[in-house]
Protein backbone atom coordinates (compact mmCIF):
# COMPACT_ATOMS: atom_id res chain seq x y z
CA UNK A 1 0.00 0.00 0.00
CA UNK A 2 1.21 3.53 -0.75
CA UNK A 3 0.19 6.94 0.59
CA UNK A 4 -0.33 9.85 -1.77
CA UNK A 5 -0.23 13.09 0.26
CA UNK A 6 -2.68 15.85 -0.59
CA UNK A 7 -1.89 19.52 -1.25
CA UNK A 8 1.04 20.83 0.84
CA UNK A 9 1.67 17.65 2.82
CA UNK A 10 4.75 15.44 2.62
CA UNK A 11 5.44 11.89 3.80
CA UNK A 12 8.75 11.52 5.66
CA UNK A 13 10.56 8.41 6.89
CA UNK A 14 12.75 9.06 9.92
CA UNK A 15 16.47 8.43 9.50
CA UNK A 16 17.67 6.30 12.37
CA UNK A 17 20.83 7.57 14.04
CA UNK A 18 23.55 5.63 15.79
CA UNK A 19 22.29 4.13 19.04
CA UNK A 20 25.65 3.69 20.78
CA UNK A 21 27.36 6.23 23.05
CA UNK A 22 30.99 7.25 22.60
CA UNK A 23 32.00 4.82 25.35
CA UNK A 24 30.27 1.92 23.56
CA UNK A 25 27.05 1.72 25.58
CA UNK A 26 24.11 0.64 23.43
CA UNK A 27 20.96 2.74 23.95
CA UNK A 28 17.73 0.71 23.74
CA UNK A 29 14.95 1.92 21.41
CA UNK A 30 12.68 2.71 24.36
CA UNK A 31 15.22 5.16 25.86
CA UNK A 32 16.46 6.81 22.66
CA UNK A 33 14.97 10.04 21.37
CA UNK A 34 13.32 9.91 17.98
CA UNK A 35 15.46 11.46 15.24
CA UNK A 36 14.51 14.85 13.87
CA UNK A 37 15.85 14.08 10.41
CA UNK A 38 14.18 12.14 7.67
CA UNK A 39 13.92 11.33 4.00
CA UNK A 40 11.00 12.56 1.92
CA UNK A 41 9.09 9.53 0.58
CA UNK A 42 6.19 11.34 -1.15
CA UNK A 43 5.19 14.95 -1.91
CA UNK A 44 1.72 16.42 -2.39
CA UNK A 45 0.55 18.35 -5.44
CA UNK A 46 1.20 21.80 -3.94
CA UNK A 47 -0.11 24.54 -1.69
CA UNK A 48 -3.50 25.97 -2.76
CA UNK A 49 -3.41 29.75 -3.25
CA UNK A 50 -6.30 32.19 -2.87
CA UNK A 51 -6.81 32.42 -6.63
CA UNK A 52 -7.31 28.64 -6.84
CA UNK A 53 -3.95 27.74 -8.35
CA UNK A 54 -1.45 25.36 -6.75
CA UNK A 55 2.08 26.45 -5.85
CA UNK A 56 4.48 23.53 -6.30
CA UNK A 57 6.40 22.45 -3.21
CA UNK A 58 10.18 23.04 -3.11
CA UNK A 59 10.68 19.49 -1.77
CA UNK A 60 11.16 16.36 -3.84
CA UNK A 61 11.27 12.63 -3.13
CA UNK A 62 14.66 11.66 -1.71
CA UNK A 63 15.41 15.00 0.00
CA UNK A 64 16.94 14.73 3.49
CA UNK A 65 15.03 17.15 5.73
CA UNK A 66 15.06 18.53 9.27
CA UNK A 67 11.82 18.92 11.21
CA UNK A 68 10.62 19.72 14.71
CA UNK A 69 10.54 17.13 17.47
CA UNK A 70 6.74 17.05 17.56
CA UNK A 71 6.07 17.77 13.89
CA UNK A 72 3.65 15.71 11.86
CA UNK A 73 1.32 12.82 12.49
CA UNK A 74 2.77 9.31 12.80
CA UNK A 75 1.16 6.57 10.69
CA UNK A 76 2.08 2.94 10.06
CA UNK A 77 1.99 1.60 6.51
CA UNK A 78 2.96 -2.03 5.90
CA UNK A 79 4.67 -2.12 9.32
CA UNK A 80 6.79 0.95 8.53
CA UNK A 81 6.43 4.10 10.65
CA UNK A 82 6.04 7.27 8.55
CA UNK A 83 5.31 10.92 9.32
CA UNK A 84 2.69 12.97 7.49
CA UNK A 85 3.45 16.67 7.85
CA UNK A 86 2.77 19.99 6.20
CA UNK A 87 5.43 21.75 4.18
CA UNK A 88 5.65 24.45 6.87
CA UNK A 89 6.73 21.83 9.45
CA UNK A 90 9.92 21.16 7.48
CA UNK A 91 12.69 23.45 8.76
CA UNK A 92 15.25 22.79 6.06
CA UNK A 93 16.77 20.46 3.50
CA UNK A 94 20.15 18.86 4.18
CA UNK A 95 22.49 19.33 1.24
CA UNK A 96 24.60 16.43 -0.08
CA UNK A 97 27.77 17.67 1.70
CA UNK A 98 25.99 17.74 5.07
CA UNK A 99 24.54 14.25 4.53
CA UNK A 100 27.97 12.81 3.65
CA UNK A 101 29.58 14.38 6.71
CA UNK A 102 26.82 13.02 8.98
CA UNK A 103 27.24 9.48 7.62
CA UNK A 104 31.02 9.64 8.02
CA UNK A 105 30.81 10.46 11.74
PDB file of C-alpha atoms in Angstrom:
ATOM      1  CA  UNK A   1       0.000   0.000   0.000  1.00  0.00           C
ATOM      2  CA  UNK A   2       1.206   3.529  -0.750  1.00  0.00           C
ATOM      3  CA  UNK A   3       0.188   6.942   0.595  1.00  0.00           C
ATOM      4  CA  UNK A   4      -0.330   9.853  -1.770  1.00  0.00           C
ATOM      5  CA  UNK A   5      -0.229  13.085   0.257  1.00  0.00           C
ATOM      6  CA  UNK A   6      -2.676  15.848  -0.594  1.00  0.00           C
ATOM      7  CA  UNK A   7      -1.891  19.520  -1.253  1.00  0.00           C
ATOM      8  CA  UNK A   8       1.041  20.834   0.839  1.00  0.00           C
ATOM      9  CA  UNK A   9       1.669  17.651   2.815  1.00  0.00           C
ATOM     10  CA  UNK A  10       4.755  15.439   2.619  1.00  0.00           C
ATOM     11  CA  UNK A  11       5.444  11.890   3.805  1.00  0.00           C
ATOM     12  CA  UNK A  12       8.749  11.518   5.659  1.00  0.00           C
ATOM     13  CA  UNK A  13      10.563   8.414   6.886  1.00  0.00           C
ATOM     14  CA  UNK A  14      12.746   9.057   9.920  1.00  0.00           C
ATOM     15  CA  UNK A  15      16.465   8.431   9.500  1.00  0.00           C
ATOM     16  CA  UNK A  16      17.673   6.303  12.367  1.00  0.00           C
ATOM     17  CA  UNK A  17      20.828   7.568  14.040  1.00  0.00           C
ATOM     18  CA  UNK A  18      23.551   5.629  15.791  1.00  0.00           C
ATOM     19  CA  UNK A  19      22.289   4.126  19.043  1.00  0.00           C
ATOM     20  CA  UNK A  20      25.649   3.687  20.782  1.00  0.00           C
ATOM     21  CA  UNK A  21      27.355   6.228  23.048  1.00  0.00           C
ATOM     22  CA  UNK A  22      30.991   7.254  22.602  1.00  0.00           C
ATOM     23  CA  UNK A  23      31.997   4.819  25.355  1.00  0.00           C
ATOM     24  CA  UNK A  24      30.266   1.922  23.563  1.00  0.00           C
ATOM     25  CA  UNK A  25      27.048   1.721  25.583  1.00  0.00           C
ATOM     26  CA  UNK A  26      24.110   0.641  23.431  1.00  0.00           C
ATOM     27  CA  UNK A  27      20.963   2.739  23.948  1.00  0.00           C
ATOM     28  CA  UNK A  28      17.726   0.706  23.738  1.00  0.00           C
ATOM     29  CA  UNK A  29      14.950   1.921  21.415  1.00  0.00           C
ATOM     30  CA  UNK A  30      12.684   2.707  24.363  1.00  0.00           C
ATOM     31  CA  UNK A  31      15.220   5.163  25.863  1.00  0.00           C
ATOM     32  CA  UNK A  32      16.460   6.814  22.661  1.00  0.00           C
ATOM     33  CA  UNK A  33      14.972  10.035  21.372  1.00  0.00           C
ATOM     34  CA  UNK A  34      13.316   9.910  17.977  1.00  0.00           C
ATOM     35  CA  UNK A  35      15.464  11.456  15.245  1.00  0.00           C
ATOM     36  CA  UNK A  36      14.512  14.848  13.866  1.00  0.00           C
ATOM     37  CA  UNK A  37      15.846  14.083  10.408  1.00  0.00           C
ATOM     38  CA  UNK A  38      14.182  12.138   7.671  1.00  0.00           C
ATOM     39  CA  UNK A  39      13.921  11.333   4.004  1.00  0.00           C
ATOM     40  CA  UNK A  40      10.999  12.560   1.918  1.00  0.00           C
ATOM     41  CA  UNK A  41       9.095   9.534   0.581  1.00  0.00           C
ATOM     42  CA  UNK A  42       6.192  11.339  -1.153  1.00  0.00           C
ATOM     43  CA  UNK A  43       5.193  14.947  -1.913  1.00  0.00           C
ATOM     44  CA  UNK A  44       1.723  16.420  -2.391  1.00  0.00           C
ATOM     45  CA  UNK A  45       0.553  18.354  -5.442  1.00  0.00           C
ATOM     46  CA  UNK A  46       1.203  21.804  -3.941  1.00  0.00           C
ATOM     47  CA  UNK A  47      -0.111  24.543  -1.692  1.00  0.00           C
ATOM     48  CA  UNK A  48      -3.496  25.967  -2.762  1.00  0.00           C
ATOM     49  CA  UNK A  49      -3.409  29.752  -3.252  1.00  0.00           C
ATOM     50  CA  UNK A  50      -6.305  32.190  -2.867  1.00  0.00           C
ATOM     51  CA  UNK A  51      -6.807  32.419  -6.630  1.00  0.00           C
ATOM     52  CA  UNK A  52      -7.315  28.636  -6.843  1.00  0.00           C
ATOM     53  CA  UNK A  53      -3.947  27.737  -8.349  1.00  0.00           C
ATOM     54  CA  UNK A  54      -1.454  25.364  -6.753  1.00  0.00           C
ATOM     55  CA  UNK A  55       2.079  26.454  -5.848  1.00  0.00           C
ATOM     56  CA  UNK A  56       4.480  23.531  -6.295  1.00  0.00           C
ATOM     57  CA  UNK A  57       6.404  22.450  -3.210  1.00  0.00           C
ATOM     58  CA  UNK A  58      10.177  23.039  -3.110  1.00  0.00           C
ATOM     59  CA  UNK A  59      10.685  19.490  -1.770  1.00  0.00           C
ATOM     60  CA  UNK A  60      11.158  16.362  -3.839  1.00  0.00           C
ATOM     61  CA  UNK A  61      11.269  12.633  -3.127  1.00  0.00           C
ATOM     62  CA  UNK A  62      14.656  11.657  -1.705  1.00  0.00           C
ATOM     63  CA  UNK A  63      15.409  15.003  -0.001  1.00  0.00           C
ATOM     64  CA  UNK A  64      16.943  14.725   3.486  1.00  0.00           C
ATOM     65  CA  UNK A  65      15.026  17.145   5.733  1.00  0.00           C
ATOM     66  CA  UNK A  66      15.055  18.532   9.270  1.00  0.00           C
ATOM     67  CA  UNK A  67      11.821  18.922  11.206  1.00  0.00           C
ATOM     68  CA  UNK A  68      10.625  19.723  14.707  1.00  0.00           C
ATOM     69  CA  UNK A  69      10.541  17.130  17.468  1.00  0.00           C
ATOM     70  CA  UNK A  70       6.736  17.051  17.563  1.00  0.00           C
ATOM     71  CA  UNK A  71       6.065  17.773  13.888  1.00  0.00           C
ATOM     72  CA  UNK A  72       3.647  15.712  11.857  1.00  0.00           C
ATOM     73  CA  UNK A  73       1.319  12.819  12.491  1.00  0.00           C
ATOM     74  CA  UNK A  74       2.766   9.308  12.798  1.00  0.00           C
ATOM     75  CA  UNK A  75       1.157   6.574  10.689  1.00  0.00           C
ATOM     76  CA  UNK A  76       2.080   2.939  10.059  1.00  0.00           C
ATOM     77  CA  UNK A  77       1.992   1.598   6.513  1.00  0.00           C
ATOM     78  CA  UNK A  78       2.957  -2.029   5.905  1.00  0.00           C
ATOM     79  CA  UNK A  79       4.675  -2.115   9.321  1.00  0.00           C
ATOM     80  CA  UNK A  80       6.793   0.954   8.534  1.00  0.00           C
ATOM     81  CA  UNK A  81       6.431   4.103  10.649  1.00  0.00           C
ATOM     82  CA  UNK A  82       6.044   7.271   8.553  1.00  0.00           C
ATOM     83  CA  UNK A  83       5.310  10.920   9.324  1.00  0.00           C
ATOM     84  CA  UNK A  84       2.688  12.969   7.488  1.00  0.00           C
ATOM     85  CA  UNK A  85       3.454  16.667   7.848  1.00  0.00           C
ATOM     86  CA  UNK A  86       2.774  19.986   6.197  1.00  0.00           C
ATOM     87  CA  UNK A  87       5.430  21.754   4.179  1.00  0.00           C
ATOM     88  CA  UNK A  88       5.648  24.453   6.870  1.00  0.00           C
ATOM     89  CA  UNK A  89       6.732  21.826   9.454  1.00  0.00           C
ATOM     90  CA  UNK A  90       9.923  21.163   7.475  1.00  0.00           C
ATOM     91  CA  UNK A  91      12.686  23.450   8.762  1.00  0.00           C
ATOM     92  CA  UNK A  92      15.248  22.789   6.059  1.00  0.00           C
ATOM     93  CA  UNK A  93      16.774  20.457   3.504  1.00  0.00           C
ATOM     94  CA  UNK A  94      20.155  18.865   4.179  1.00  0.00           C
ATOM     95  CA  UNK A  95      22.493  19.334   1.236  1.00  0.00           C
ATOM     96  CA  UNK A  96      24.601  16.430  -0.080  1.00  0.00           C
ATOM     97  CA  UNK A  97      27.769  17.669   1.700  1.00  0.00           C
ATOM     98  CA  UNK A  98      25.985  17.742   5.072  1.00  0.00           C
ATOM     99  CA  UNK A  99      24.542  14.248   4.533  1.00  0.00           C
ATOM    100  CA  UNK A 100      27.968  12.807   3.648  1.00  0.00           C
ATOM    101  CA  UNK A 101      29.577  14.382   6.714  1.00  0.00           C
ATOM    102  CA  UNK A 102      26.822  13.023   8.981  1.00  0.00           C
ATOM    103  CA  UNK A 103      27.237   9.483   7.624  1.00  0.00           C
ATOM    104  CA  UNK A 104      31.016   9.641   8.019  1.00  0.00           C
ATOM    105  CA  UNK A 105      30.810  10.455  11.735  1.00  0.00           C
TER     106      UNK A 105
END
